[in-house]
GROMACS .gro file of C-alpha atoms in nm:
model
  282
    1MET     CA    1   8.363   7.873  11.059
    2GLU     CA    2   8.327   8.181  11.275
    3TYR     CA    3   8.478   8.343  11.580
    4ALA     CA    4   8.425   8.656  11.786
    5ALA     CA    5   8.691   8.926  11.798
    6GLY     CA    6   8.608   9.229  12.011
    7LYS     CA    7   8.294   9.396  11.878
    8TYR     CA    8   8.305   9.208  11.548
    9LEU     CA    9   8.206   8.859  11.437
   10ILE     CA   10   8.434   8.734  11.162
   11VAL     CA   11   8.299   8.464  10.928
   12LEU     CA   12   8.557   8.352  10.676
   13GLN     CA   13   8.593   8.671  10.471
   14LEU     CA   14   8.275   8.836  10.597
   15ILE     CA   15   8.295   9.088  10.882
   16PHE     CA   16   7.979   9.173  11.075
   17GLU     CA   17   7.939   9.435  11.345
   18LEU     CA   18   7.807   9.236  11.641
   19GLU     CA   19   7.554   9.490  11.765
   20SER     CA   20   7.368   9.519  11.434
   21TYR     CA   21   7.418   9.147  11.361
   22ILE     CA   22   7.245   9.044  11.686
   23ARG     CA   23   6.967   9.292  11.614
   24GLU     CA   24   6.909   9.136  11.271
   25LEU     CA   25   6.913   8.783  11.412
   26LYS     CA   26   6.637   8.875  11.656
   27LYS     CA   27   6.435   9.024  11.371
   28THR     CA   28   6.482   8.745  11.114
   29GLY     CA   29   6.553   8.444  11.333
   30GLY     CA   30   6.857   8.385  11.116
   31ALA     CA   31   6.645   8.308  10.809
   32ILE     CA   32   6.797   8.414  10.477
   33LYS     CA   33   6.598   8.394  10.153
   34GLU     CA   34   6.664   8.059   9.986
   35PHE     CA   35   6.692   7.962   9.621
   36VAL     CA   36   6.696   7.631   9.436
   37THR     CA   37   7.001   7.508   9.248
   38GLN     CA   38   7.124   7.186   9.095
   39SER     CA   39   7.434   7.013   9.221
   40ASN     CA   40   7.599   7.062   8.881
   41PHE     CA   41   7.519   7.437   8.888
   42SER     CA   42   7.300   7.413   8.579
   43LEU     CA   43   7.090   7.723   8.515
   44GLN     CA   44   6.789   7.513   8.417
   45VAL     CA   45   6.637   7.381   8.741
   46TYR     CA   46   6.272   7.328   8.642
   47LYS     CA   47   6.131   7.108   8.367
   48ASP     CA   48   5.926   7.392   8.217
   49ASP     CA   49   5.808   7.747   8.276
   50SER     CA   50   5.534   7.636   8.515
   51LYS     CA   51   5.809   7.574   8.773
   52THR     CA   52   5.611   7.292   8.931
   53SER     CA   53   5.846   7.004   8.847
   54LEU     CA   54   6.220   6.980   8.895
   55LYS     CA   55   6.444   6.868   8.610
   56SER     CA   56   6.668   6.658   8.836
   57SER     CA   57   6.794   6.633   9.192
   58THR     CA   58   6.797   6.982   9.338
   59ARG     CA   59   6.884   7.150   9.664
   60LEU     CA   60   6.781   7.459   9.855
   61GLU     CA   61   7.058   7.705   9.935
   62CYS     CA   62   7.108   8.032  10.111
   63MET     CA   63   7.433   8.229  10.116
   64MET     CA   64   7.604   8.415  10.396
   65GLN     CA   65   7.675   8.704  10.161
   66ASP     CA   66   7.299   8.755  10.120
   67TYR     CA   67   7.281   8.875  10.481
   68PRO     CA   68   7.297   9.246  10.379
   69LYS     CA   69   6.967   9.202  10.190
   70THR     CA   70   6.788   9.187  10.527
   71LEU     CA   71   6.933   9.521  10.638
   72ALA     CA   72   6.765   9.860  10.616
   73PRO     CA   73   6.849  10.082  10.314
   74ILE     CA   74   7.053  10.315  10.538
   75ALA     CA   75   7.281  10.033  10.660
   76ARG     CA   76   7.652  10.071  10.588
   77VAL     CA   77   7.765   9.778  10.373
   78GLY     CA   78   8.095   9.765  10.189
   79VAL     CA   79   8.273   9.532   9.951
   80THR     CA   80   8.651   9.511   9.919
   81ASP     CA   81   8.803   9.484   9.573
   82ILE     CA   82   8.953   9.142   9.499
   83TRP     CA   83   9.298   9.285   9.421
   84LEU     CA   84   9.317   9.436   9.770
   85ALA     CA   85   9.223   9.146   9.995
   86TYR     CA   86   9.163   8.819   9.809
   87ALA     CA   87   9.465   8.601   9.734
   88PRO     CA   88   9.404   8.235   9.828
   89VAL     CA   89   9.702   8.001   9.851
   90LYS     CA   90   9.573   7.653   9.771
   91ASN     CA   91   9.740   7.521   9.453
   92ASN     CA   92  10.078   7.350   9.436
   93PRO     CA   93  10.332   7.477   9.178
   94GLU     CA   94  10.252   7.201   8.926
   95ASP     CA   95   9.876   7.263   8.927
   96ALA     CA   96   9.919   7.641   8.929
   97ALA     CA   97  10.143   7.625   8.620
   98LYS     CA   98   9.857   7.458   8.428
   99VAL     CA   99   9.614   7.744   8.495
  100PRO     CA  100   9.537   7.931   8.169
  101LYS     CA  101   9.703   8.271   8.144
  102GLY     CA  102   9.479   8.547   8.273
  103ASN     CA  103   9.316   8.332   8.542
  104PRO     CA  104   9.417   8.343   8.911
  105TYR     CA  105   9.691   8.095   9.005
  106HIS     CA  106   9.603   8.077   9.378
  107SER     CA  107   9.951   7.951   9.464
  108ALA     CA  108  10.217   8.040   9.719
  109THR     CA  109  10.393   8.242   9.449
  110SER     CA  110  10.092   8.445   9.337
  111GLY     CA  111   9.965   8.483   9.695
  112GLU     CA  112  10.282   8.655   9.812
  113LEU     CA  113  10.324   8.874   9.508
  114ALA     CA  114   9.957   8.977   9.520
  115ILE     CA  115  10.039   9.153   9.848
  116TYR     CA  116  10.321   9.348   9.683
  117ARG     CA  117  10.100   9.441   9.389
  118ALA     CA  118   9.817   9.558   9.617
  119ARG     CA  119  10.058   9.790   9.799
  120SER     CA  120  10.175   9.936   9.468
  121LEU     CA  121   9.817   9.997   9.355
  122LEU     CA  122   9.730  10.165   9.686
  123LEU     CA  123  10.020  10.406   9.648
  124ARG     CA  124   9.915  10.483   9.290
  125LYS     CA  125   9.566  10.566   9.412
  126VAL     CA  126   9.676  10.813   9.680
  127VAL     CA  127   9.506  11.151   9.634
  128VAL     CA  128   9.587  11.487   9.788
  129LEU     CA  129   9.325  11.737   9.905
  130ILE     CA  130   9.433  12.091   9.818
  131THR     CA  131   9.282  12.434   9.887
  132PRO     CA  132   9.257  12.692   9.737
  133LEU     CA  133   9.186  12.540   9.397
  134PRO     CA  134   9.434  12.556   9.109
  135LEU     CA  135   9.275  12.517   8.767
  136ASP     CA  136   9.404  12.164   8.710
  137LEU     CA  137   9.209  12.012   8.999
  138PHE     CA  138   8.875  11.837   9.002
  139PHE     CA  139   8.590  11.998   9.196
  140THR     CA  140   8.402  11.810   9.462
  141CYS     CA  141   8.026  11.844   9.507
  142SER     CA  142   8.078  12.116   9.767
  143GLY     CA  143   8.313  12.312   9.543
  144LYS     CA  144   8.538  12.382   9.842
  145TYR     CA  145   8.818  12.136   9.780
  146GLY     CA  146   9.010  11.996   9.489
  147VAL     CA  147   9.127  11.640   9.444
  148LYS     CA  148   9.448  11.586   9.256
  149LYS     CA  149   9.558  11.234   9.165
  150ALA     CA  150   9.916  11.290   9.265
  151GLY     CA  151  10.035  11.028   9.508
  152VAL     CA  152  10.325  10.808   9.407
  153GLN     CA  153  10.447  10.761   9.052
  154ILE     CA  154  10.533  10.391   9.026
  155GLY     CA  155  10.700  10.229   8.728
  156GLU     CA  156  10.517   9.945   8.558
  157PRO     CA  157  10.611   9.610   8.717
  158ILE     CA  158  10.861   9.383   8.545
  159LYS     CA  159  10.685   9.068   8.427
  160GLN     CA  160  10.866   8.756   8.544
  161VAL     CA  161  10.779   8.386   8.548
  162PHE     CA  162  10.816   8.186   8.870
  163ASN     CA  163  10.704   7.822   8.895
  164GLY     CA  164  10.553   7.857   8.549
  165GLN     CA  165  10.336   8.151   8.659
  166GLU     CA  166  10.356   8.502   8.519
  167VAL     CA  167  10.364   8.748   8.806
  168ASP     CA  168  10.467   9.105   8.864
  169PRO     CA  169  10.679   9.188   9.167
  170SER     CA  170  10.753   9.470   9.536
  171ILE     CA  171  10.636   9.701   9.798
  172VAL     CA  172  10.541   9.580  10.142
  173TRP     CA  173  10.462   9.734  10.478
  174LYS     CA  174  10.353   9.606  10.815
  175PRO     CA  175   9.982   9.651  10.896
  176LYS     CA  176  10.064   9.887  11.183
  177TRP     CA  177  10.207  10.136  10.931
  178ALA     CA  178   9.889  10.143  10.722
  179SER     CA  179   9.585   9.919  10.754
  180THR     CA  180   9.347  10.150  10.563
  181PHE     CA  181   9.363  10.371  10.256
  182SER     CA  182   9.327  10.681  10.475
  183ASP     CA  183   9.643  10.575  10.663
  184VAL     CA  184   9.834  10.568  10.334
  185LYS     CA  185   9.702  10.909  10.229
  186ARG     CA  186   9.801  11.057  10.564
  187LYS     CA  187  10.156  10.921  10.558
  188VAL     CA  188  10.252  10.974  10.193
  189GLY     CA  189  10.288  11.316  10.033
  190GLY     CA  190  10.487  11.531   9.796
  191ASN     CA  191  10.607  11.418   9.457
  192CYS     CA  192  10.707  11.058   9.525
  193SER     CA  193  10.827  10.809   9.268
  194ILE     CA  194  10.935  10.445   9.277
  195SER     CA  195  11.110  10.303   8.972
  196GLN     CA  196  11.046   9.974   8.798
  197GLY     CA  197  11.206   9.685   8.987
  198SER     CA  198  11.258   9.878   9.312
  199THR     CA  199  11.183   9.741   9.659
  200MET     CA  200  11.048   9.931   9.960
  201VAL     CA  201  10.994   9.777  10.305
  202VAL     CA  202  10.833   9.978  10.586
  203LYS     CA  203  10.838   9.832  10.938
  204GLY     CA  204  10.717  10.096  11.181
  205ARG     CA  205  10.403  10.279  11.286
  206ASN     CA  206  10.517  10.641  11.259
  207VAL     CA  207  10.693  10.656  10.923
  208SER     CA  208  10.603  10.935  10.680
  209ILE     CA  209  10.717  10.936  10.317
  210LYS     CA  210  10.746  11.282  10.165
  211GLY     CA  211  10.897  11.360   9.827
  212LEU     CA  212  11.081  11.028   9.798
  213SER     CA  213  11.244  10.920   9.472
  214LEU     CA  214  11.342  10.552   9.495
  215ASP     CA  215  11.547  10.358   9.242
  216GLY     CA  216  11.678  10.052   9.425
  217ALA     CA  217  11.597   9.913   9.771
  218LEU     CA  218  11.488  10.097  10.085
  219VAL     CA  219  11.418   9.944  10.427
  220VAL     CA  220  11.284  10.148  10.719
  221ASP     CA  221  11.257   9.983  11.061
  222CYS     CA  222  11.159  10.175  11.373
  223ILE     CA  223  10.996  10.131  11.712
  224ASP     CA  224  10.651  10.275  11.782
  225ASP     CA  225  10.794  10.564  11.985
  226ALA     CA  226  11.014  10.682  11.699
  227GLU     CA  227  10.889  10.920  11.427
  228VAL     CA  228  11.075  10.892  11.098
  229LYS     CA  229  11.042  11.113  10.792
  230VAL     CA  230  11.176  10.960  10.470
  231GLU     CA  231  11.260  11.193  10.183
  232GLY     CA  232  11.510  11.265   9.910
  233SER     CA  233  11.658  11.053   9.632
  234VAL     CA  234  11.763  10.691   9.697
  235ARG     CA  235  11.978  10.521   9.431
  236ASN     CA  236  12.143  10.180   9.470
  237ASN     CA  237  12.166   9.835   9.306
  238GLY     CA  238  11.866   9.710   9.503
  239TRP     CA  239  11.741   9.354   9.550
  240ILE     CA  240  11.752   9.095   9.274
  241THR     CA  241  11.476   8.835   9.240
  242GLU     CA  242  11.605   8.502   9.108
  243ASN     CA  243  11.405   8.212   8.972
  244VAL     CA  244  11.445   7.871   9.141
  245ASP     CA  245  11.354   7.519   9.034
  246ASN     CA  246  11.071   7.384   9.250
  247LYS     CA  247  11.206   7.032   9.193
  248ASP     CA  248  11.548   7.118   9.339
  249THR     CA  249  11.538   6.928   9.669
  250SER     CA  250  11.859   7.095   9.787
  251LEU     CA  251  11.649   7.406   9.851
  252PRO     CA  252  11.412   7.445  10.149
  253GLU     CA  253  11.052   7.361  10.064
  254GLU     CA  254  10.930   7.713  10.142
  255VAL     CA  255  11.168   7.848   9.878
  256ARG     CA  256  11.065   7.589   9.618
  257ILE     CA  257  10.691   7.653   9.648
  258ARG     CA  258  10.763   8.027   9.646
  259GLY     CA  259  10.941   7.989   9.312
  260PHE     CA  260  11.207   8.251   9.372
  261LYS     CA  261  11.465   8.383   9.614
  262ILE     CA  262  11.580   8.738   9.680
  263ASN     CA  263  11.944   8.842   9.672
  264LYS     CA  264  11.982   9.161   9.873
  265THR     CA  265  12.257   9.316   9.663
  266GLU     CA  266  12.241   9.670   9.800
  267GLN     CA  267  11.998   9.877  10.003
  268LEU     CA  268  11.956  10.189  10.211
  269GLU     CA  269  11.843  10.083  10.557
  270GLY     CA  270  11.733  10.306  10.840
  271SER     CA  271  11.692  10.147  11.185
  272PHE     CA  272  11.558  10.358  11.469
  273HIS     CA  273  11.530  10.181  11.803
  274GLU     CA  274  11.525  10.480  12.038
  275PRO     CA  275  11.232  10.721  12.094
  276GLY     CA  276  11.261  11.050  11.908
  277LYS     CA  277  11.213  11.227  11.576
  278TYR     CA  278  11.436  11.136  11.283
  279CYS     CA  279  11.484  11.215  10.915
  280LEU     CA  280  11.613  10.952  10.673
  281LYS     CA  281  11.757  11.139  10.377
  282PRO     CA  282  12.054  11.023  10.168
   0.00000   0.00000   0.00000
């Protein structure tokens, strides 16, 4: 399954730049190196080391992800970590609950919470470039800049069980706030911290978070023409995540397959629907 979107061709979870993709197709005719495999994925395909006779019914395969092997050594090819972008939702609650601990559940519950976890990990990985160099910084190859793993101090997630699945809840933002790691680095700074069990929701393009200490729930919602700086110490009772029974038919189906509901006990909310520059500080 594939479709064109602007200058890119998107194939499932593969993204090709159209210009170089077309160039490679003209060069290779679309041929990707094939390999032989058995339908049961057995490693032993041939009867013996002569590799002249097949052990059983076998097929030839080629994989879309082998496309980069046809590219020149200088080609730019990247792979996204699973925790950042891979969270299929395909198992019902009953089947997901049977998955051995430590394996991916691939359910509606784990799919949603994987997004929250990815956001938390991104904030933990934020680094700050500083010059001149204090002694506690790491040197880059050029020796001109230091990299300090500062970013956001985030409490370890509280382990909870929803629909029989152990998950760790929650930070979420709209893609227009940050769609890349560089966006996050640019918009987060200072000594920020988010406590265990806190919730942060960012809905707005021009929101910067500087020196924020969050223990509770914070929601920032602004239009694109508003610039909002969030700072200071936020303390409240926050949002409470409650387990639900997926067999309780009195609940909507989307809540049952989710495995939990959120009670918004208390929060600090900043809504900015007029152009301008604002500061949200308790």
